[in-house]
């Protein structure tokens, strides 16, 4: 059976590690061969990243060896050290003469407000995620970096719903594969794009779901920056330059806008990485358009697979 997640792209492996009691975790994406990579990290105003500057087309580094998505806010960036150690042990990285230096960009979500604020991914957890990475039908919802994710915080974190990690893929007849893995920890609500139905969002006292856009003006005083974000990885078997990978990451952000309302706020740190393994020829715009499609679907899958945790209800736990 064909995989319908990020691992649908040949040479891409995914591994989760997490703390189900502290409610945090991380997800490592490992490339069997170095992947040309780009990123779009300017859509939100509260991003937390590591090594993202290397992905600018003006900078010399062309390829990455892994990507880490993690909880723990800025503390969680330490988990990338473990992914680097895993790759170095296997001889992976840029040859600088005296050593090989693995390139592992990373992005974080803020999940310190659920579970234990002292529970944070570290190098050990990053190593665990990387060492467990394989091509398989990996867990979605409350797994890896999605363990402590929540959405719909316009009425305060106590009225939020559970977010999580989701993944989807699309295959075209010409052999092109485009897939995404997204961690959904948004300020806004997640909606069904076709009907506009709110799937997960701020809960009123009667249990009904409120419209985050309508609440925005009244709720602004209760919003704290850096507590929300949607981060993800788009992978493809297309042959792309570094500049084209950056364009794909930019186009992929449209998938966030289609499913999260409002998206890219000053309180979100939205960031998307794109990675290309270079097996088939494809137009950049085709890859980017499909990237937006699978990002959108990944967001929907993340909240649909999310289970209740720490008193925060998830769709997968509803009767």
PDB file of C-alpha atoms in Angstrom:
ATOM      1  CA  UNK A   1       0.000   0.000   0.000  1.00  0.00           C
ATOM      2  CA  UNK A   2       1.385   3.392  -1.040  1.00  0.00           C
ATOM      3  CA  UNK A   3       2.235   5.771   1.781  1.00  0.00           C
ATOM      4  CA  UNK A   4       0.091   8.902   2.076  1.00  0.00           C
ATOM      5  CA  UNK A   5       2.449  11.010   4.170  1.00  0.00           C
ATOM      6  CA  UNK A   6       5.866  12.662   3.964  1.00  0.00           C
ATOM      7  CA  UNK A   7       7.518   9.268   3.537  1.00  0.00           C
ATOM      8  CA  UNK A   8       5.812   8.920   0.153  1.00  0.00           C
ATOM      9  CA  UNK A   9       8.847  10.784  -1.190  1.00  0.00           C
ATOM     10  CA  UNK A  10      11.614   8.217  -1.753  1.00  0.00           C
ATOM     11  CA  UNK A  11      14.597   8.727   0.496  1.00  0.00           C
ATOM     12  CA  UNK A  12      12.662  10.596   3.188  1.00  0.00           C
ATOM     13  CA  UNK A  13      12.279   9.094   6.663  1.00  0.00           C
ATOM     14  CA  UNK A  14      10.371  10.394   9.690  1.00  0.00           C
ATOM     15  CA  UNK A  15      10.855   9.703  13.393  1.00  0.00           C
ATOM     16  CA  UNK A  16       8.896  10.891  16.432  1.00  0.00           C
ATOM     17  CA  UNK A  17       9.943  11.158  20.065  1.00  0.00           C
ATOM     18  CA  UNK A  18       7.953  12.639  22.903  1.00  0.00           C
ATOM     19  CA  UNK A  19       7.071  13.045  26.540  1.00  0.00           C
ATOM     20  CA  UNK A  20       3.390  12.082  26.950  1.00  0.00           C
ATOM     21  CA  UNK A  21       3.334  13.303  30.550  1.00  0.00           C
ATOM     22  CA  UNK A  22       5.135  16.621  30.050  1.00  0.00           C
ATOM     23  CA  UNK A  23       3.261  16.967  26.739  1.00  0.00           C
ATOM     24  CA  UNK A  24       6.035  17.913  24.393  1.00  0.00           C
ATOM     25  CA  UNK A  25       8.058  16.202  21.706  1.00  0.00           C
ATOM     26  CA  UNK A  26       9.928  16.471  18.440  1.00  0.00           C
ATOM     27  CA  UNK A  27       9.830  15.076  14.922  1.00  0.00           C
ATOM     28  CA  UNK A  28      12.944  14.442  12.850  1.00  0.00           C
ATOM     29  CA  UNK A  29      12.925  14.284   9.053  1.00  0.00           C
ATOM     30  CA  UNK A  30      15.999  12.462   7.745  1.00  0.00           C
ATOM     31  CA  UNK A  31      17.111  12.458   4.105  1.00  0.00           C
ATOM     32  CA  UNK A  32      18.939   9.402   2.770  1.00  0.00           C
ATOM     33  CA  UNK A  33      20.797  11.719   0.391  1.00  0.00           C
ATOM     34  CA  UNK A  34      21.304  15.459   0.949  1.00  0.00           C
ATOM     35  CA  UNK A  35      18.276  17.479  -0.171  1.00  0.00           C
ATOM     36  CA  UNK A  36      18.238  20.923  -1.754  1.00  0.00           C
ATOM     37  CA  UNK A  37      16.252  23.027   0.679  1.00  0.00           C
ATOM     38  CA  UNK A  38      14.596  26.404   1.139  1.00  0.00           C
ATOM     39  CA  UNK A  39      12.290  27.997   3.682  1.00  0.00           C
ATOM     40  CA  UNK A  40       9.605  30.614   4.164  1.00  0.00           C
ATOM     41  CA  UNK A  41       9.735  31.909   7.729  1.00  0.00           C
ATOM     42  CA  UNK A  42       8.557  35.479   7.365  1.00  0.00           C
ATOM     43  CA  UNK A  43       4.790  34.932   7.420  1.00  0.00           C
ATOM     44  CA  UNK A  44       4.432  34.935  11.194  1.00  0.00           C
ATOM     45  CA  UNK A  45       6.047  37.490  13.491  1.00  0.00           C
ATOM     46  CA  UNK A  46       7.038  35.154  16.335  1.00  0.00           C
ATOM     47  CA  UNK A  47       9.216  32.487  14.716  1.00  0.00           C
ATOM     48  CA  UNK A  48      11.736  30.294  16.496  1.00  0.00           C
ATOM     49  CA  UNK A  49      14.234  28.666  14.134  1.00  0.00           C
ATOM     50  CA  UNK A  50      17.780  27.389  13.855  1.00  0.00           C
ATOM     51  CA  UNK A  51      19.998  27.337  10.739  1.00  0.00           C
ATOM     52  CA  UNK A  52      17.202  28.874   8.674  1.00  0.00           C
ATOM     53  CA  UNK A  53      19.510  31.655   7.414  1.00  0.00           C
ATOM     54  CA  UNK A  54      21.578  29.016   5.597  1.00  0.00           C
ATOM     55  CA  UNK A  55      18.619  28.337   3.328  1.00  0.00           C
ATOM     56  CA  UNK A  56      18.662  31.813   1.812  1.00  0.00           C
ATOM     57  CA  UNK A  57      19.659  31.459  -1.867  1.00  0.00           C
ATOM     58  CA  UNK A  58      22.462  33.994  -1.291  1.00  0.00           C
ATOM     59  CA  UNK A  59      24.195  31.699   1.185  1.00  0.00           C
ATOM     60  CA  UNK A  60      26.637  28.985   0.142  1.00  0.00           C
ATOM     61  CA  UNK A  61      25.151  25.861   1.722  1.00  0.00           C
ATOM     62  CA  UNK A  62      23.004  24.117  -0.903  1.00  0.00           C
ATOM     63  CA  UNK A  63      21.740  20.993   0.851  1.00  0.00           C
ATOM     64  CA  UNK A  64      20.475  19.734   4.193  1.00  0.00           C
ATOM     65  CA  UNK A  65      20.752  16.327   5.817  1.00  0.00           C
ATOM     66  CA  UNK A  66      17.763  16.535   8.152  1.00  0.00           C
ATOM     67  CA  UNK A  67      15.089  18.896   9.444  1.00  0.00           C
ATOM     68  CA  UNK A  68      13.727  19.053  12.979  1.00  0.00           C
ATOM     69  CA  UNK A  69      10.301  20.230  14.118  1.00  0.00           C
ATOM     70  CA  UNK A  70      10.059  20.476  17.889  1.00  0.00           C
ATOM     71  CA  UNK A  71       8.122  21.649  20.895  1.00  0.00           C
ATOM     72  CA  UNK A  72       9.643  23.410  23.880  1.00  0.00           C
ATOM     73  CA  UNK A  73       9.787  26.916  22.449  1.00  0.00           C
ATOM     74  CA  UNK A  74      13.375  28.168  22.007  1.00  0.00           C
ATOM     75  CA  UNK A  75      14.564  25.587  24.552  1.00  0.00           C
ATOM     76  CA  UNK A  76      13.529  22.830  22.149  1.00  0.00           C
ATOM     77  CA  UNK A  77      16.052  23.919  19.528  1.00  0.00           C
ATOM     78  CA  UNK A  78      18.611  21.998  21.598  1.00  0.00           C
ATOM     79  CA  UNK A  79      17.058  18.797  20.239  1.00  0.00           C
ATOM     80  CA  UNK A  80      18.725  19.538  16.894  1.00  0.00           C
ATOM     81  CA  UNK A  81      22.065  18.689  18.548  1.00  0.00           C
ATOM     82  CA  UNK A  82      20.867  15.115  18.902  1.00  0.00           C
ATOM     83  CA  UNK A  83      19.850  14.908  15.251  1.00  0.00           C
ATOM     84  CA  UNK A  84      23.286  16.236  14.285  1.00  0.00           C
ATOM     85  CA  UNK A  85      24.984  13.631  16.471  1.00  0.00           C
ATOM     86  CA  UNK A  86      22.952  10.845  14.872  1.00  0.00           C
ATOM     87  CA  UNK A  87      23.938  12.014  11.385  1.00  0.00           C
ATOM     88  CA  UNK A  88      27.593  12.582  12.282  1.00  0.00           C
ATOM     89  CA  UNK A  89      27.858   9.027  13.627  1.00  0.00           C
ATOM     90  CA  UNK A  90      26.804   7.839  10.173  1.00  0.00           C
ATOM     91  CA  UNK A  91      29.294   9.971   8.310  1.00  0.00           C
ATOM     92  CA  UNK A  92      26.696  12.450   7.082  1.00  0.00           C
ATOM     93  CA  UNK A  93      27.359  16.151   6.741  1.00  0.00           C
ATOM     94  CA  UNK A  94      29.333  18.809   4.924  1.00  0.00           C
ATOM     95  CA  UNK A  95      33.002  17.817   4.670  1.00  0.00           C
ATOM     96  CA  UNK A  96      35.016  20.637   6.243  1.00  0.00           C
ATOM     97  CA  UNK A  97      38.283  18.690   6.239  1.00  0.00           C
ATOM     98  CA  UNK A  98      38.553  17.905   9.920  1.00  0.00           C
ATOM     99  CA  UNK A  99      34.957  16.744  10.370  1.00  0.00           C
ATOM    100  CA  UNK A 100      31.604  16.368   8.682  1.00  0.00           C
ATOM    101  CA  UNK A 101      29.044  18.921   9.850  1.00  0.00           C
ATOM    102  CA  UNK A 102      25.396  17.844   9.390  1.00  0.00           C
ATOM    103  CA  UNK A 103      23.065  20.665   8.333  1.00  0.00           C
ATOM    104  CA  UNK A 104      19.821  20.381  10.303  1.00  0.00           C
ATOM    105  CA  UNK A 105      17.473  23.385  10.156  1.00  0.00           C
ATOM    106  CA  UNK A 106      14.873  23.426  12.931  1.00  0.00           C
ATOM    107  CA  UNK A 107      11.702  25.231  13.933  1.00  0.00           C
ATOM    108  CA  UNK A 108       9.791  25.256  17.221  1.00  0.00           C
ATOM    109  CA  UNK A 109       6.287  25.595  18.572  1.00  0.00           C
ATOM    110  CA  UNK A 110       5.381  27.024  21.966  1.00  0.00           C
ATOM    111  CA  UNK A 111       3.844  24.231  24.058  1.00  0.00           C
ATOM    112  CA  UNK A 112       5.084  25.230  27.520  1.00  0.00           C
ATOM    113  CA  UNK A 113       1.566  26.163  28.589  1.00  0.00           C
ATOM    114  CA  UNK A 114       0.243  22.593  28.394  1.00  0.00           C
ATOM    115  CA  UNK A 115       1.637  19.745  30.450  1.00  0.00           C
ATOM    116  CA  UNK A 116       4.808  20.715  32.296  1.00  0.00           C
ATOM    117  CA  UNK A 117       6.617  23.953  31.378  1.00  0.00           C
ATOM    118  CA  UNK A 118       9.826  22.235  32.490  1.00  0.00           C
ATOM    119  CA  UNK A 119       9.405  19.419  29.972  1.00  0.00           C
ATOM    120  CA  UNK A 120      11.368  20.329  26.852  1.00  0.00           C
ATOM    121  CA  UNK A 121      12.905  18.354  24.007  1.00  0.00           C
ATOM    122  CA  UNK A 122      16.660  18.058  24.399  1.00  0.00           C
ATOM    123  CA  UNK A 123      19.540  16.492  22.500  1.00  0.00           C
ATOM    124  CA  UNK A 124      18.608  13.052  23.802  1.00  0.00           C
ATOM    125  CA  UNK A 125      15.076  13.340  22.500  1.00  0.00           C
ATOM    126  CA  UNK A 126      16.330  14.638  19.171  1.00  0.00           C
ATOM    127  CA  UNK A 127      18.664  11.655  18.871  1.00  0.00           C
ATOM    128  CA  UNK A 128      15.788   9.318  19.710  1.00  0.00           C
ATOM    129  CA  UNK A 129      13.599  10.854  17.011  1.00  0.00           C
ATOM    130  CA  UNK A 130      16.359  10.663  14.407  1.00  0.00           C
ATOM    131  CA  UNK A 131      17.369   7.101  15.264  1.00  0.00           C
ATOM    132  CA  UNK A 132      13.735   5.942  14.987  1.00  0.00           C
ATOM    133  CA  UNK A 133      13.216   7.582  11.589  1.00  0.00           C
ATOM    134  CA  UNK A 134      12.021   5.239   8.857  1.00  0.00           C
ATOM    135  CA  UNK A 135       9.626   5.087   5.927  1.00  0.00           C
ATOM    136  CA  UNK A 136       6.302   4.008   7.410  1.00  0.00           C
ATOM    137  CA  UNK A 137       2.762   5.049   8.244  1.00  0.00           C
ATOM    138  CA  UNK A 138       3.812   7.127  11.240  1.00  0.00           C
ATOM    139  CA  UNK A 139       1.485   8.399  13.959  1.00  0.00           C
ATOM    140  CA  UNK A 140      -0.401  11.672  13.509  1.00  0.00           C
ATOM    141  CA  UNK A 141      -2.214  13.876  16.008  1.00  0.00           C
ATOM    142  CA  UNK A 142      -0.635  13.711  19.481  1.00  0.00           C
ATOM    143  CA  UNK A 143       2.792  12.530  18.347  1.00  0.00           C
ATOM    144  CA  UNK A 144       6.265  13.965  18.073  1.00  0.00           C
ATOM    145  CA  UNK A 145       6.277  17.740  17.795  1.00  0.00           C
ATOM    146  CA  UNK A 146       2.482  17.693  17.857  1.00  0.00           C
ATOM    147  CA  UNK A 147       2.284  16.156  21.355  1.00  0.00           C
ATOM    148  CA  UNK A 148       1.575  19.479  23.069  1.00  0.00           C
ATOM    149  CA  UNK A 149       0.125  21.445  20.158  1.00  0.00           C
ATOM    150  CA  UNK A 150      -3.147  23.358  20.587  1.00  0.00           C
ATOM    151  CA  UNK A 151      -5.294  25.575  18.351  1.00  0.00           C
ATOM    152  CA  UNK A 152      -7.997  28.213  18.776  1.00  0.00           C
ATOM    153  CA  UNK A 153      -6.618  30.295  21.651  1.00  0.00           C
ATOM    154  CA  UNK A 154      -8.513  33.515  21.056  1.00  0.00           C
ATOM    155  CA  UNK A 155     -10.554  32.982  24.265  1.00  0.00           C
ATOM    156  CA  UNK A 156      -7.480  31.954  26.234  1.00  0.00           C
ATOM    157  CA  UNK A 157      -5.511  28.693  26.382  1.00  0.00           C
ATOM    158  CA  UNK A 158      -8.078  27.093  28.682  1.00  0.00           C
ATOM    159  CA  UNK A 159     -10.665  27.384  25.877  1.00  0.00           C
ATOM    160  CA  UNK A 160      -8.407  25.965  23.157  1.00  0.00           C
ATOM    161  CA  UNK A 161      -8.661  22.634  21.369  1.00  0.00           C
ATOM    162  CA  UNK A 162      -5.969  20.080  20.712  1.00  0.00           C
ATOM    163  CA  UNK A 163      -3.759  20.487  17.672  1.00  0.00           C
ATOM    164  CA  UNK A 164      -1.131  18.058  16.523  1.00  0.00           C
ATOM    165  CA  UNK A 165       0.952  16.774  13.639  1.00  0.00           C
ATOM    166  CA  UNK A 166      -0.521  15.793  10.290  1.00  0.00           C
ATOM    167  CA  UNK A 167       0.852  14.611   6.976  1.00  0.00           C
ATOM    168  CA  UNK A 168      -0.366  14.059   3.420  1.00  0.00           C
ATOM    169  CA  UNK A 169       1.007  13.343  -0.053  1.00  0.00           C
ATOM    170  CA  UNK A 170       0.029  13.585  -3.701  1.00  0.00           C
ATOM    171  CA  UNK A 171       1.394  11.613  -6.679  1.00  0.00           C
ATOM    172  CA  UNK A 172       1.107  12.716 -10.290  1.00  0.00           C
ATOM    173  CA  UNK A 173       1.125  10.513 -13.363  1.00  0.00           C
ATOM    174  CA  UNK A 174       4.514  11.837 -14.477  1.00  0.00           C
ATOM    175  CA  UNK A 175       6.126  10.448 -11.307  1.00  0.00           C
ATOM    176  CA  UNK A 176       6.200  13.675  -9.328  1.00  0.00           C
ATOM    177  CA  UNK A 177       5.563  13.261  -5.595  1.00  0.00           C
ATOM    178  CA  UNK A 178       4.877  16.184  -3.267  1.00  0.00           C
ATOM    179  CA  UNK A 179       4.209  15.630   0.440  1.00  0.00           C
ATOM    180  CA  UNK A 180       3.982  17.631   3.644  1.00  0.00           C
ATOM    181  CA  UNK A 181       4.224  17.192   7.396  1.00  0.00           C
ATOM    182  CA  UNK A 182       2.757  20.024   9.472  1.00  0.00           C
ATOM    183  CA  UNK A 183       2.603  20.744  13.205  1.00  0.00           C
ATOM    184  CA  UNK A 184      -0.512  22.790  13.967  1.00  0.00           C
ATOM    185  CA  UNK A 185      -0.288  25.021  17.042  1.00  0.00           C
ATOM    186  CA  UNK A 186      -2.125  28.030  15.609  1.00  0.00           C
ATOM    187  CA  UNK A 187      -3.673  31.002  17.360  1.00  0.00           C
ATOM    188  CA  UNK A 188      -6.665  30.796  15.046  1.00  0.00           C
ATOM    189  CA  UNK A 189      -9.164  28.077  14.287  1.00  0.00           C
ATOM    190  CA  UNK A 190      -8.915  25.283  11.727  1.00  0.00           C
ATOM    191  CA  UNK A 191     -11.706  25.127   9.157  1.00  0.00           C
ATOM    192  CA  UNK A 192     -12.892  22.777   6.466  1.00  0.00           C
ATOM    193  CA  UNK A 193     -11.915  24.698   3.308  1.00  0.00           C
ATOM    194  CA  UNK A 194     -14.939  23.665   1.271  1.00  0.00           C
ATOM    195  CA  UNK A 195     -17.721  24.431   3.745  1.00  0.00           C
ATOM    196  CA  UNK A 196     -15.967  26.866   6.080  1.00  0.00           C
ATOM    197  CA  UNK A 197     -17.020  24.692   9.046  1.00  0.00           C
ATOM    198  CA  UNK A 198     -14.854  25.270  12.123  1.00  0.00           C
ATOM    199  CA  UNK A 199     -13.323  21.906  12.998  1.00  0.00           C
ATOM    200  CA  UNK A 200     -11.216  23.031  15.956  1.00  0.00           C
ATOM    201  CA  UNK A 201     -11.189  26.462  17.534  1.00  0.00           C
ATOM    202  CA  UNK A 202     -11.947  28.564  20.625  1.00  0.00           C
ATOM    203  CA  UNK A 203     -14.712  27.061  22.763  1.00  0.00           C
ATOM    204  CA  UNK A 204     -17.468  29.190  24.209  1.00  0.00           C
ATOM    205  CA  UNK A 205     -18.855  28.370  27.651  1.00  0.00           C
ATOM    206  CA  UNK A 206     -21.679  26.373  26.066  1.00  0.00           C
ATOM    207  CA  UNK A 207     -19.189  24.244  24.156  1.00  0.00           C
ATOM    208  CA  UNK A 208     -19.874  25.737  20.742  1.00  0.00           C
ATOM    209  CA  UNK A 209     -16.984  26.974  18.629  1.00  0.00           C
ATOM    210  CA  UNK A 210     -16.390  30.681  18.075  1.00  0.00           C
ATOM    211  CA  UNK A 211     -15.066  32.408  14.971  1.00  0.00           C
ATOM    212  CA  UNK A 212     -11.481  33.485  15.696  1.00  0.00           C
ATOM    213  CA  UNK A 213     -11.554  36.264  13.120  1.00  0.00           C
ATOM    214  CA  UNK A 214     -14.637  37.792  14.745  1.00  0.00           C
ATOM    215  CA  UNK A 215     -13.028  37.495  18.182  1.00  0.00           C
ATOM    216  CA  UNK A 216      -9.695  38.981  17.204  1.00  0.00           C
ATOM    217  CA  UNK A 217     -10.342  42.611  18.138  1.00  0.00           C
ATOM    218  CA  UNK A 218     -11.862  41.743  21.527  1.00  0.00           C
ATOM    219  CA  UNK A 219      -9.275  39.087  22.374  1.00  0.00           C
ATOM    220  CA  UNK A 220      -6.130  40.988  21.416  1.00  0.00           C
ATOM    221  CA  UNK A 221      -5.401  42.076  24.979  1.00  0.00           C
ATOM    222  CA  UNK A 222      -5.280  38.445  26.132  1.00  0.00           C
ATOM    223  CA  UNK A 223      -2.985  37.201  23.361  1.00  0.00           C
ATOM    224  CA  UNK A 224       0.686  36.670  24.176  1.00  0.00           C
ATOM    225  CA  UNK A 225       3.187  36.592  21.346  1.00  0.00           C
ATOM    226  CA  UNK A 226       5.257  33.465  20.607  1.00  0.00           C
ATOM    227  CA  UNK A 227       2.651  31.039  21.955  1.00  0.00           C
ATOM    228  CA  UNK A 228       1.336  29.981  18.565  1.00  0.00           C
ATOM    229  CA  UNK A 229       2.652  28.733  15.258  1.00  0.00           C
ATOM    230  CA  UNK A 230       2.167  26.390  12.330  1.00  0.00           C
ATOM    231  CA  UNK A 231       5.419  24.803  11.177  1.00  0.00           C
ATOM    232  CA  UNK A 232       6.061  22.165   8.580  1.00  0.00           C
ATOM    233  CA  UNK A 233       8.165  20.420   5.971  1.00  0.00           C
ATOM    234  CA  UNK A 234       7.296  19.989   2.306  1.00  0.00           C
ATOM    235  CA  UNK A 235       9.291  17.302   0.501  1.00  0.00           C
ATOM    236  CA  UNK A 236       9.341  16.414  -3.168  1.00  0.00           C
ATOM    237  CA  UNK A 237      11.273  14.177  -5.548  1.00  0.00           C
ATOM    238  CA  UNK A 238      11.487  17.087  -8.003  1.00  0.00           C
ATOM    239  CA  UNK A 239      14.793  18.535  -9.146  1.00  0.00           C
ATOM    240  CA  UNK A 240      14.909  22.096  -7.799  1.00  0.00           C
ATOM    241  CA  UNK A 241      17.502  24.768  -7.280  1.00  0.00           C
ATOM    242  CA  UNK A 242      17.831  26.396  -3.885  1.00  0.00           C
ATOM    243  CA  UNK A 243      15.952  29.472  -5.129  1.00  0.00           C
ATOM    244  CA  UNK A 244      13.164  27.272  -6.488  1.00  0.00           C
ATOM    245  CA  UNK A 245      12.926  25.395  -3.177  1.00  0.00           C
ATOM    246  CA  UNK A 246      12.464  28.727  -1.434  1.00  0.00           C
ATOM    247  CA  UNK A 247       9.668  29.578  -3.867  1.00  0.00           C
ATOM    248  CA  UNK A 248       7.970  26.246  -3.194  1.00  0.00           C
ATOM    249  CA  UNK A 249       8.110  26.930   0.558  1.00  0.00           C
ATOM    250  CA  UNK A 250       6.558  30.339  -0.068  1.00  0.00           C
ATOM    251  CA  UNK A 251       3.749  28.886  -2.189  1.00  0.00           C
ATOM    252  CA  UNK A 252       3.175  26.125   0.379  1.00  0.00           C
ATOM    253  CA  UNK A 253       2.188  28.756   2.944  1.00  0.00           C
ATOM    254  CA  UNK A 254      -1.032  29.214   0.951  1.00  0.00           C
ATOM    255  CA  UNK A 255      -2.118  25.885   2.402  1.00  0.00           C
ATOM    256  CA  UNK A 256      -1.921  27.400   5.884  1.00  0.00           C
ATOM    257  CA  UNK A 257      -4.077  30.336   4.780  1.00  0.00           C
ATOM    258  CA  UNK A 258      -6.731  27.981   3.389  1.00  0.00           C
ATOM    259  CA  UNK A 259      -7.160  26.020   6.606  1.00  0.00           C
ATOM    260  CA  UNK A 260      -6.243  28.364   9.491  1.00  0.00           C
ATOM    261  CA  UNK A 261      -8.240  31.524  10.280  1.00  0.00           C
ATOM    262  CA  UNK A 262      -6.583  33.944  10.799  1.00  0.00           C
ATOM    263  CA  UNK A 263      -3.204  32.772   9.516  1.00  0.00           C
ATOM    264  CA  UNK A 264       0.206  34.465   9.709  1.00  0.00           C
ATOM    265  CA  UNK A 265      -0.701  36.802  12.569  1.00  0.00           C
ATOM    266  CA  UNK A 266       1.762  38.789  14.630  1.00  0.00           C
ATOM    267  CA  UNK A 267       1.232  36.151  17.342  1.00  0.00           C
ATOM    268  CA  UNK A 268       2.121  33.178  15.106  1.00  0.00           C
ATOM    269  CA  UNK A 269       5.569  31.972  14.091  1.00  0.00           C
ATOM    270  CA  UNK A 270       4.555  30.212  10.878  1.00  0.00           C
ATOM    271  CA  UNK A 271       7.476  28.558   9.088  1.00  0.00           C
ATOM    272  CA  UNK A 272       7.634  26.075   6.216  1.00  0.00           C
ATOM    273  CA  UNK A 273      10.739  24.251   4.975  1.00  0.00           C
ATOM    274  CA  UNK A 274      10.916  22.745   1.497  1.00  0.00           C
ATOM    275  CA  UNK A 275      13.287  19.950   0.486  1.00  0.00           C
ATOM    276  CA  UNK A 276      13.865  18.414  -2.951  1.00  0.00           C
ATOM    277  CA  UNK A 277      15.605  15.103  -3.572  1.00  0.00           C
ATOM    278  CA  UNK A 278      16.133  15.736  -7.305  1.00  0.00           C
ATOM    279  CA  UNK A 279      14.807  12.610  -9.008  1.00  0.00           C
ATOM    280  CA  UNK A 280      12.351  14.013 -11.583  1.00  0.00           C
ATOM    281  CA  UNK A 281      11.977  17.149 -13.665  1.00  0.00           C
ATOM    282  CA  UNK A 282       9.058  19.367 -12.674  1.00  0.00           C
ATOM    283  CA  UNK A 283       7.931  22.964 -12.975  1.00  0.00           C
ATOM    284  CA  UNK A 284       8.424  24.985  -9.824  1.00  0.00           C
ATOM    285  CA  UNK A 285       4.863  26.290  -9.939  1.00  0.00           C
ATOM    286  CA  UNK A 286       3.445  22.781 -10.228  1.00  0.00           C
ATOM    287  CA  UNK A 287       5.404  21.674  -7.178  1.00  0.00           C
ATOM    288  CA  UNK A 288       4.414  24.803  -5.261  1.00  0.00           C
ATOM    289  CA  UNK A 289       0.723  24.476  -6.080  1.00  0.00           C
ATOM    290  CA  UNK A 290       0.702  20.861  -4.971  1.00  0.00           C
ATOM    291  CA  UNK A 291       2.690  21.803  -1.867  1.00  0.00           C
ATOM    292  CA  UNK A 292      -0.091  24.178  -0.803  1.00  0.00           C
ATOM    293  CA  UNK A 293      -2.601  21.377  -1.373  1.00  0.00           C
ATOM    294  CA  UNK A 294      -0.798  18.850   0.847  1.00  0.00           C
ATOM    295  CA  UNK A 295      -0.066  21.445   3.544  1.00  0.00           C
ATOM    296  CA  UNK A 296      -3.784  22.208   3.726  1.00  0.00           C
ATOM    297  CA  UNK A 297      -4.660  18.518   3.970  1.00  0.00           C
ATOM    298  CA  UNK A 298      -1.958  17.907   6.578  1.00  0.00           C
ATOM    299  CA  UNK A 299      -3.441  20.625   8.802  1.00  0.00           C
ATOM    300  CA  UNK A 300      -6.887  19.037   8.598  1.00  0.00           C
ATOM    301  CA  UNK A 301      -5.474  15.615   9.405  1.00  0.00           C
ATOM    302  CA  UNK A 302      -3.554  16.997  12.372  1.00  0.00           C
ATOM    303  CA  UNK A 303      -6.655  18.243  14.168  1.00  0.00           C
ATOM    304  CA  UNK A 304      -8.817  15.281  13.155  1.00  0.00           C
ATOM    305  CA  UNK A 305      -6.260  12.871  14.643  1.00  0.00           C
ATOM    306  CA  UNK A 306      -5.718  14.918  17.808  1.00  0.00           C
ATOM    307  CA  UNK A 307      -6.820  13.354  21.079  1.00  0.00           C
ATOM    308  CA  UNK A 308      -7.783  15.170  24.264  1.00  0.00           C
ATOM    309  CA  UNK A 309      -4.936  15.981  26.653  1.00  0.00           C
ATOM    310  CA  UNK A 310      -4.602  17.964  29.901  1.00  0.00           C
ATOM    311  CA  UNK A 311      -8.271  18.882  29.777  1.00  0.00           C
ATOM    312  CA  UNK A 312      -7.988  20.228  26.212  1.00  0.00           C
ATOM    313  CA  UNK A 313     -10.486  18.384  23.961  1.00  0.00           C
ATOM    314  CA  UNK A 314      -9.390  16.821  20.685  1.00  0.00           C
ATOM    315  CA  UNK A 315     -11.559  15.778  17.764  1.00  0.00           C
ATOM    316  CA  UNK A 316     -10.329  12.175  17.849  1.00  0.00           C
ATOM    317  CA  UNK A 317     -11.629  11.807  21.427  1.00  0.00           C
ATOM    318  CA  UNK A 318     -15.145  13.014  20.683  1.00  0.00           C
ATOM    319  CA  UNK A 319     -17.958  10.455  20.696  1.00  0.00           C
TER     320      UNK A 319
END
